[in-house]
Short mmCIF file of C-alpha atoms in Angstrom, two decimals:
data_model
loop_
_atom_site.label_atom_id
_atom_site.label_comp_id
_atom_site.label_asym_id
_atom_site.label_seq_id
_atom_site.Cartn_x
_atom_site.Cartn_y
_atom_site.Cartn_z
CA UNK A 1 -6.27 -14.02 12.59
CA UNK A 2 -3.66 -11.43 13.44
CA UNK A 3 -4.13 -7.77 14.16
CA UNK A 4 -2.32 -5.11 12.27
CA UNK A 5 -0.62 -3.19 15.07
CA UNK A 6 -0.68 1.03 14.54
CA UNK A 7 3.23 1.48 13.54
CA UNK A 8 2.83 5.36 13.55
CA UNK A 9 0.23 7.95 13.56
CA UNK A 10 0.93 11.50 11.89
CA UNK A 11 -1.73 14.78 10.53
CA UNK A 12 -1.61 15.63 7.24
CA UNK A 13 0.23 18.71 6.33
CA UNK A 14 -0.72 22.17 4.66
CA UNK A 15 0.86 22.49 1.27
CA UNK A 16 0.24 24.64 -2.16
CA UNK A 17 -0.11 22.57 -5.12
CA UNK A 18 -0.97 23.66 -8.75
CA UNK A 19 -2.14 27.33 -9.25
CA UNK A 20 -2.54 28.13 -5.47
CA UNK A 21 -4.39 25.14 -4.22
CA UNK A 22 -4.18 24.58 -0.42
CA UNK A 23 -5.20 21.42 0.58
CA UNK A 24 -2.80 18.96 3.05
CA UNK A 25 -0.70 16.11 2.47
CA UNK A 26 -0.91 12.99 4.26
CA UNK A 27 2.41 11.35 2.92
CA UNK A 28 4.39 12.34 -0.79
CA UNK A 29 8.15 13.21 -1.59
CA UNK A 30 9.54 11.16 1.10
CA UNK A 31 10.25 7.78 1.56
CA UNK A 32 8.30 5.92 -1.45
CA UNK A 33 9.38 2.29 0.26
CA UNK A 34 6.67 3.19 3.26
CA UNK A 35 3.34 2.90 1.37
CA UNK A 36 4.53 1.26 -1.44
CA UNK A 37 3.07 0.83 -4.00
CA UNK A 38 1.52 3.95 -3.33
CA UNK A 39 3.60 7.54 -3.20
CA UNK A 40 1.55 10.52 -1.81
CA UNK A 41 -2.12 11.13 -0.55
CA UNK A 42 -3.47 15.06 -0.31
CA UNK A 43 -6.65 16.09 0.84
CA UNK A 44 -7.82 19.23 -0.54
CA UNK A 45 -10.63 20.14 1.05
CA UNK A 46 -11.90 23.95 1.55
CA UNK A 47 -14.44 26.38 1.79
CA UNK A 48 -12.85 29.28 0.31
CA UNK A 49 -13.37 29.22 -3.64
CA UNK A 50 -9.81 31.73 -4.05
CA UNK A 51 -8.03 29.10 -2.22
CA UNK A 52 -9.17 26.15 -4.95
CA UNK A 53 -10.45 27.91 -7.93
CA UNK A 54 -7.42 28.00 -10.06
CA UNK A 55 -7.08 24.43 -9.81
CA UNK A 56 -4.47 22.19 -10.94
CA UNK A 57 -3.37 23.89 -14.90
CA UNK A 58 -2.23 21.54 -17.93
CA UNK A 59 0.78 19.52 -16.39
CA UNK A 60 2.46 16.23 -17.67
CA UNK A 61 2.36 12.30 -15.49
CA UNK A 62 4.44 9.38 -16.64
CA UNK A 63 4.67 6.02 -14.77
CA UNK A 64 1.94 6.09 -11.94
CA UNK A 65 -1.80 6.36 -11.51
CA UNK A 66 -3.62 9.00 -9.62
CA UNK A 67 -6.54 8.27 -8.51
CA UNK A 68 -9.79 11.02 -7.40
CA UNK A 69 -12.29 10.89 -5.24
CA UNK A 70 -14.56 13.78 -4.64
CA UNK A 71 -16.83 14.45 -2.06
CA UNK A 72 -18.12 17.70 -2.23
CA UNK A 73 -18.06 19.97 -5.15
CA UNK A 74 -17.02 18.97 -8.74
CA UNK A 75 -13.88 18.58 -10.45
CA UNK A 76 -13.76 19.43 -14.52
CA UNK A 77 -11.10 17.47 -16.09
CA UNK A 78 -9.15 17.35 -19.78
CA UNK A 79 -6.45 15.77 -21.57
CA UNK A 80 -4.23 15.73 -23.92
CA UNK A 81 -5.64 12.79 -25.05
CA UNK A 82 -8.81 14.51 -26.02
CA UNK A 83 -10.40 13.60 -22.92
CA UNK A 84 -12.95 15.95 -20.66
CA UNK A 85 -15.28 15.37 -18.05
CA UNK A 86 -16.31 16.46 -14.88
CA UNK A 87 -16.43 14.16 -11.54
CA UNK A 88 -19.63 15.06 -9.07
CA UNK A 89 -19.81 15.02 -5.55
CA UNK A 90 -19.15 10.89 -4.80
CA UNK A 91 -17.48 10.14 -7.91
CA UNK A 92 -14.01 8.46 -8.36
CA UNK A 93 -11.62 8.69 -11.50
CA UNK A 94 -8.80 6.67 -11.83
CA UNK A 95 -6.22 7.67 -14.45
CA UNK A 96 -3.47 5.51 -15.49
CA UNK A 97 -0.53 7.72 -16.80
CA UNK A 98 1.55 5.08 -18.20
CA UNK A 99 3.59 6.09 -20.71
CA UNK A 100 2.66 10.04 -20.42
CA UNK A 101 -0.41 12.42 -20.44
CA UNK A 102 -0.34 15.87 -20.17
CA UNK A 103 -3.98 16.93 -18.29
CA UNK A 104 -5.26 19.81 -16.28
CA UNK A 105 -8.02 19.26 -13.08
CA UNK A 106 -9.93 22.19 -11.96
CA UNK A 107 -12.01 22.10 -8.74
CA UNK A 108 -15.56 24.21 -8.28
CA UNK A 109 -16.89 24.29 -4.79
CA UNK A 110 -20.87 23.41 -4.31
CA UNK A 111 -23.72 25.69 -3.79
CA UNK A 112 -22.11 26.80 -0.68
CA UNK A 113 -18.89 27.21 -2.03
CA UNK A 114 -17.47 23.74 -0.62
CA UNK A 115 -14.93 21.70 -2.04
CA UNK A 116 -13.53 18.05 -0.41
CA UNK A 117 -11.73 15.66 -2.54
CA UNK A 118 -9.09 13.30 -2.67
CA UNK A 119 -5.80 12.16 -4.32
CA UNK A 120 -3.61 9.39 -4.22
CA UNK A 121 -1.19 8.41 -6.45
CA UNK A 122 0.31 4.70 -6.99
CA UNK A 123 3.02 3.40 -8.50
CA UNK A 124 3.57 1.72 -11.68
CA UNK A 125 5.95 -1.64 -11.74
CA UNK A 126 8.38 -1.17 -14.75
CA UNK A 127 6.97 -3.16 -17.13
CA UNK A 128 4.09 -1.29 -17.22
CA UNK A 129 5.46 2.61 -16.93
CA UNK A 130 4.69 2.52 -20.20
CA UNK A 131 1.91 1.12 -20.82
CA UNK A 132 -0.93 2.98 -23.14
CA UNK A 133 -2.55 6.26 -20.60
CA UNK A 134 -6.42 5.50 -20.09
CA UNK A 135 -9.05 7.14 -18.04
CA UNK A 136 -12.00 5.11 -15.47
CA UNK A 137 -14.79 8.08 -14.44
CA UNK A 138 -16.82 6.57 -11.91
CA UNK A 139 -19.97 8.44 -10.94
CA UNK A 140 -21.33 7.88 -7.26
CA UNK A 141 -24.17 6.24 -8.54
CA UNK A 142 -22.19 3.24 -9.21
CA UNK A 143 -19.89 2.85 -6.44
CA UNK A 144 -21.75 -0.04 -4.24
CA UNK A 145 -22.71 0.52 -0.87
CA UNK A 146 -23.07 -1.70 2.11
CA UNK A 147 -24.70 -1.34 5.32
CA UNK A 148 -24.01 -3.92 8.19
CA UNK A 149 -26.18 -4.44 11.05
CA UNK A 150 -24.76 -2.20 13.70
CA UNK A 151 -25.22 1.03 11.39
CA UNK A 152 -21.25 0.55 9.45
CA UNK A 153 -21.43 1.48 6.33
CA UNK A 154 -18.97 0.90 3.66
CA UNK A 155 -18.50 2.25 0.09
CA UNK A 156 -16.42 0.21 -2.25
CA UNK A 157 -14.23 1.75 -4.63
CA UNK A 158 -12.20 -0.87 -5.71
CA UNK A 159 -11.35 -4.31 -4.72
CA UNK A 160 -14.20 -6.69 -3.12
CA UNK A 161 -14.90 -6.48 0.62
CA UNK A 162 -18.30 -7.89 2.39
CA UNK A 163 -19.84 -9.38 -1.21
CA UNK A 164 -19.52 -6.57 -2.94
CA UNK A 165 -16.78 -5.12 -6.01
CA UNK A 166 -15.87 -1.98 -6.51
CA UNK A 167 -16.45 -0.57 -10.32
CA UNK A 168 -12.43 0.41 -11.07
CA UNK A 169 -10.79 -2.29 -12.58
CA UNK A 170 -7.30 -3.48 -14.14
CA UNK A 171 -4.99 -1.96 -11.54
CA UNK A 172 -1.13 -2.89 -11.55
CA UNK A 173 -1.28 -2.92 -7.41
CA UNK A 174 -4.51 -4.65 -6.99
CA UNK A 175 -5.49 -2.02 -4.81
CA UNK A 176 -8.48 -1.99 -1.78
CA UNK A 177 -10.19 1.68 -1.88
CA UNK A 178 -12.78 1.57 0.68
CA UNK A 179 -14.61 4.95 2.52
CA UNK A 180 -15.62 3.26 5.53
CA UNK A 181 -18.39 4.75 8.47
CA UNK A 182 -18.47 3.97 11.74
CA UNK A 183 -21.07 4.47 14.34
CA UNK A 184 -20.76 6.39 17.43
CA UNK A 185 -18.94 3.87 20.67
CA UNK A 186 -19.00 0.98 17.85
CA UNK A 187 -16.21 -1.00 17.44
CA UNK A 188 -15.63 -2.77 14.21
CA UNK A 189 -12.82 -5.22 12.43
CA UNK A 190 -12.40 -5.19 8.76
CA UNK A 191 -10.13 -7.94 7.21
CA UNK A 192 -7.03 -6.99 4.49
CA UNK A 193 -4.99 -9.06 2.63
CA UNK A 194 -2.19 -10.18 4.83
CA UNK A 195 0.39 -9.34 2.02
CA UNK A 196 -0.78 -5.84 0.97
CA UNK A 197 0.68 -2.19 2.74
CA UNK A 198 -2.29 -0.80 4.22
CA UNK A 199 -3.31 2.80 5.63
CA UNK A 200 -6.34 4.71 7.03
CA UNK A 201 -7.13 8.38 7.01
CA UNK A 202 -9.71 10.09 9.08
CA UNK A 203 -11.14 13.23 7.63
CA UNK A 204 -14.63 12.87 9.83
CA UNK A 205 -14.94 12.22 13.83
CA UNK A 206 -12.72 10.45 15.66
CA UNK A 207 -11.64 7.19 17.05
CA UNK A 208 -8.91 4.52 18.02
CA UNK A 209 -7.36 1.83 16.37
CA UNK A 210 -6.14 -1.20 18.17
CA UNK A 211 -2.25 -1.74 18.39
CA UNK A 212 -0.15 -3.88 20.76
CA UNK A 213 -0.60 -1.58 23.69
CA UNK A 214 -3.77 -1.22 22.96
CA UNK A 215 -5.23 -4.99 21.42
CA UNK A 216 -8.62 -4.41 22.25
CA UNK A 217 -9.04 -1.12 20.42
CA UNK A 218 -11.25 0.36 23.09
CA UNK A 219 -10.59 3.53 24.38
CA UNK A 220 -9.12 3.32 27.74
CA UNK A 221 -9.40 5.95 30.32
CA UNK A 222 -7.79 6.92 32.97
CA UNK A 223 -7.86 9.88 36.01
CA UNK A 224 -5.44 12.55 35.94
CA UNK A 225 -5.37 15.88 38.39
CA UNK A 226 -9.43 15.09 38.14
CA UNK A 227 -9.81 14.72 34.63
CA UNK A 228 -10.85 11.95 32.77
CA UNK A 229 -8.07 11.88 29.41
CA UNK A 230 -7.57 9.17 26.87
CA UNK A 231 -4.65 7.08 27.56
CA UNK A 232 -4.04 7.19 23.90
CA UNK A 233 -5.39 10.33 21.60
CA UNK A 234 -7.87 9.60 19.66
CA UNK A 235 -6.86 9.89 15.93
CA UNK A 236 -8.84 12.33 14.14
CA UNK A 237 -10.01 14.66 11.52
CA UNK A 238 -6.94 14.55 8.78
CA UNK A 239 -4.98 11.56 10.77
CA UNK A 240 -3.14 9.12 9.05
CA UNK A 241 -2.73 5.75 10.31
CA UNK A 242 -0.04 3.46 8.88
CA UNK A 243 -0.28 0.15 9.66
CA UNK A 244 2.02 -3.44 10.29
CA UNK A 245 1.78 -6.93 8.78
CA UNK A 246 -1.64 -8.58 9.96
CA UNK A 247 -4.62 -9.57 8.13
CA UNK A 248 -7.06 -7.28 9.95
CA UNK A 249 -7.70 -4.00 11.13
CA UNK A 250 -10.01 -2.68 14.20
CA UNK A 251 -11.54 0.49 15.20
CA UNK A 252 -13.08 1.94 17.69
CA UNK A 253 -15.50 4.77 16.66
CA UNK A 254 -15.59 7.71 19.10
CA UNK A 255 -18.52 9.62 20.58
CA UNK A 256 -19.01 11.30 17.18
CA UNK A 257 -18.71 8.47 15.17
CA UNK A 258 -16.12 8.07 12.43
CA UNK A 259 -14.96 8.33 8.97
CA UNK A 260 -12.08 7.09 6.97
CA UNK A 261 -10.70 5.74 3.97
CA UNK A 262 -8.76 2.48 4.31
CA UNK A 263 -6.64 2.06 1.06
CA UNK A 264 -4.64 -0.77 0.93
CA UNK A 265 -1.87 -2.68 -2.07
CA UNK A 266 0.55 -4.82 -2.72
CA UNK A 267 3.68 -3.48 -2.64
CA UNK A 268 5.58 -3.38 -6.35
CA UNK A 269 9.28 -3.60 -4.58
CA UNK A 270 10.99 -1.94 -7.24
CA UNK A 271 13.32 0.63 -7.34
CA UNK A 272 12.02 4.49 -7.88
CA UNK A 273 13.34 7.57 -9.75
CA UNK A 274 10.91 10.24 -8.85
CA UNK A 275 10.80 14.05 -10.04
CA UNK A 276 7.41 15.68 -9.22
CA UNK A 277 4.65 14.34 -11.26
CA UNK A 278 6.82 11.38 -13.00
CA UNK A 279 7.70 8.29 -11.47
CA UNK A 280 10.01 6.05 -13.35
CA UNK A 281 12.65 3.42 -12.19
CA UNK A 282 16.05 4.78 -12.78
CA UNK A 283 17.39 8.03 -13.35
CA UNK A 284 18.54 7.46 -17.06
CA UNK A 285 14.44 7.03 -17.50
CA UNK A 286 13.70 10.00 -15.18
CA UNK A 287 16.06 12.21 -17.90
CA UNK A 288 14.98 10.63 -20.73
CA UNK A 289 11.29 11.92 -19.72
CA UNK A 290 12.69 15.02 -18.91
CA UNK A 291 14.03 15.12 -22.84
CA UNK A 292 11.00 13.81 -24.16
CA UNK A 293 8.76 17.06 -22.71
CA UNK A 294 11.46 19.26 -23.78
CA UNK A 295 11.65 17.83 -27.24
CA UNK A 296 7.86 17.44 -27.76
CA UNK A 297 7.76 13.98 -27.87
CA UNK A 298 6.46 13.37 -24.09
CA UNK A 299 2.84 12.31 -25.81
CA UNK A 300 3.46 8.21 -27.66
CA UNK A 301 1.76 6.73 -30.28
CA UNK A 302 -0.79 4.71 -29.03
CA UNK A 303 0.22 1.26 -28.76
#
């Protein structure tokens, strides 16, 4: 077995997306070759309805799949397609763009005005950018949960991890989705593929994850002017961690526990021509999408 070491450590950032929405972005519109196969992760989470309500309006995809997971609050969704919906608090949808959809997502906060939800958005390989769009709405109810000895509990999105399978199926990357709890002081090592790209993101508590200076994952302490400080900071609320090559990952919960998704895929190693919300391979495709909404002909037959 070999750990994955911590390669870098960054907070998500504000941002404005859609019709006002502030939420913050993890990674997106950078360097797609560092998560690939996946290209940007926001959190929008926020308990002040003006700064959410007005959502995400009709706007087009071609050539990736976002993927939504909500935690609090709902999310109403429609298509061009014909499809409408709304995902509950704990419900995932995945939605394959593929050859182009035009849709629009508007968020609603609970009974206390709270919304929390996820995005992330993967890559399509080229032969299947355009492939026919389709829609997976996951309710919470059917995500599987599993609860290990020490108190850890896991919910499984997608992929398979400790006997169970997540519901969301037929992915190009093959993807691991997994919203993973810690206990307070526990540590904990969860195993990934040795050949997928692999990330974590804290949104609750706090903790540390093992790296070479730090093998053991447990946080180390040391005295300084009288105080007793972390060696390392503890990564935490809205932290992403991007990890190396190894085939597992470990944690070490802090006093508060923690919370985190750990997403991980294999990487599609293709090039990428990317303008906003379409994701194609070269830049004569990137145009030729650009035509096809001008023209009206963005929407394809099914095939």
């Amino acid at each position: 077995m070999s750990l994955r070491p911590t390669i870098e450590t960054r907070r998500a950032q504000p941002t404005m997306e859609g019709a006002g929405v502030h939420l913050h972005r993890a990674f997106g519109f950078q360097d797609p070759s560092e998560l690939d196969p996946f290209l940007l992760f926001d959190d929008f989470r926020n308990d002040v309805p003006e700064h959410f309500e007005k959502g995400f309006p009709w706007h087009p995809h071609r050539g990736i799949e976002t993927i939504t997971y909500v935690l609090e609050g709902t999310v109403e969704h429609s298509d061009s397609l014909g499809n409408s919906g709304t995902l509950g608090a704990g419900s995932v949808q995945w939605m394959t763009a593929g050859s182009g959809i035009l849709h629009q997502e508007m968020p609603h906060g609970n009974a206390k005005g709270q919304m929390h939800g996820f995005q992330l958005w993967g890559n399509l390989p080229s032969d299947q950018k355009m492939t026919t769009p389709r829609y997976q709405d996951i309710t919470g109810a059917d995500i599987p949960e599993v609860t290990d000895d020490d108190g850890t509990r896991v919910r499984v999105i997608t992929g398979e991890f400790w006997g169970q399978t997540g519901p969301v199926d037929g992915i190009a990357a093959d993807p691991q989705y997994l919203d993973i709890s810690v206990p307070s002081g526990m540590k904990k090592t969860f195993k990934i593929d040795t050949y997928r790209r692999a990330f974590a993101y804290v949104f609750q508590g706090a903790g540390a994850f093992a790296d070479a200076s730090n093998p053991s994952g447990v946080l180390l302490e040391k005295e300084v002017a009288g105080q007793e400080l972390n060696i390392r900071d503890l990564s935490g609320d809205r932290t992403l961690i991007r990890f190396g090559t190894g085939d597992e990952v470990t944690v070490q919960a802090g006093p508060d526990g923690i919370r985190f998704l750990l997403i991980s895929g294999a990487p599609i190693n293709e090039p990428v021509a990317w303008h906003g919300p379409i994701v194609m391979n070269t830049q004569e495709e990137l145009m030729q999408a650009m035509r096809d909404l001008r023209n009206g002909t963005f929407i394809q037959p099914a095939h």
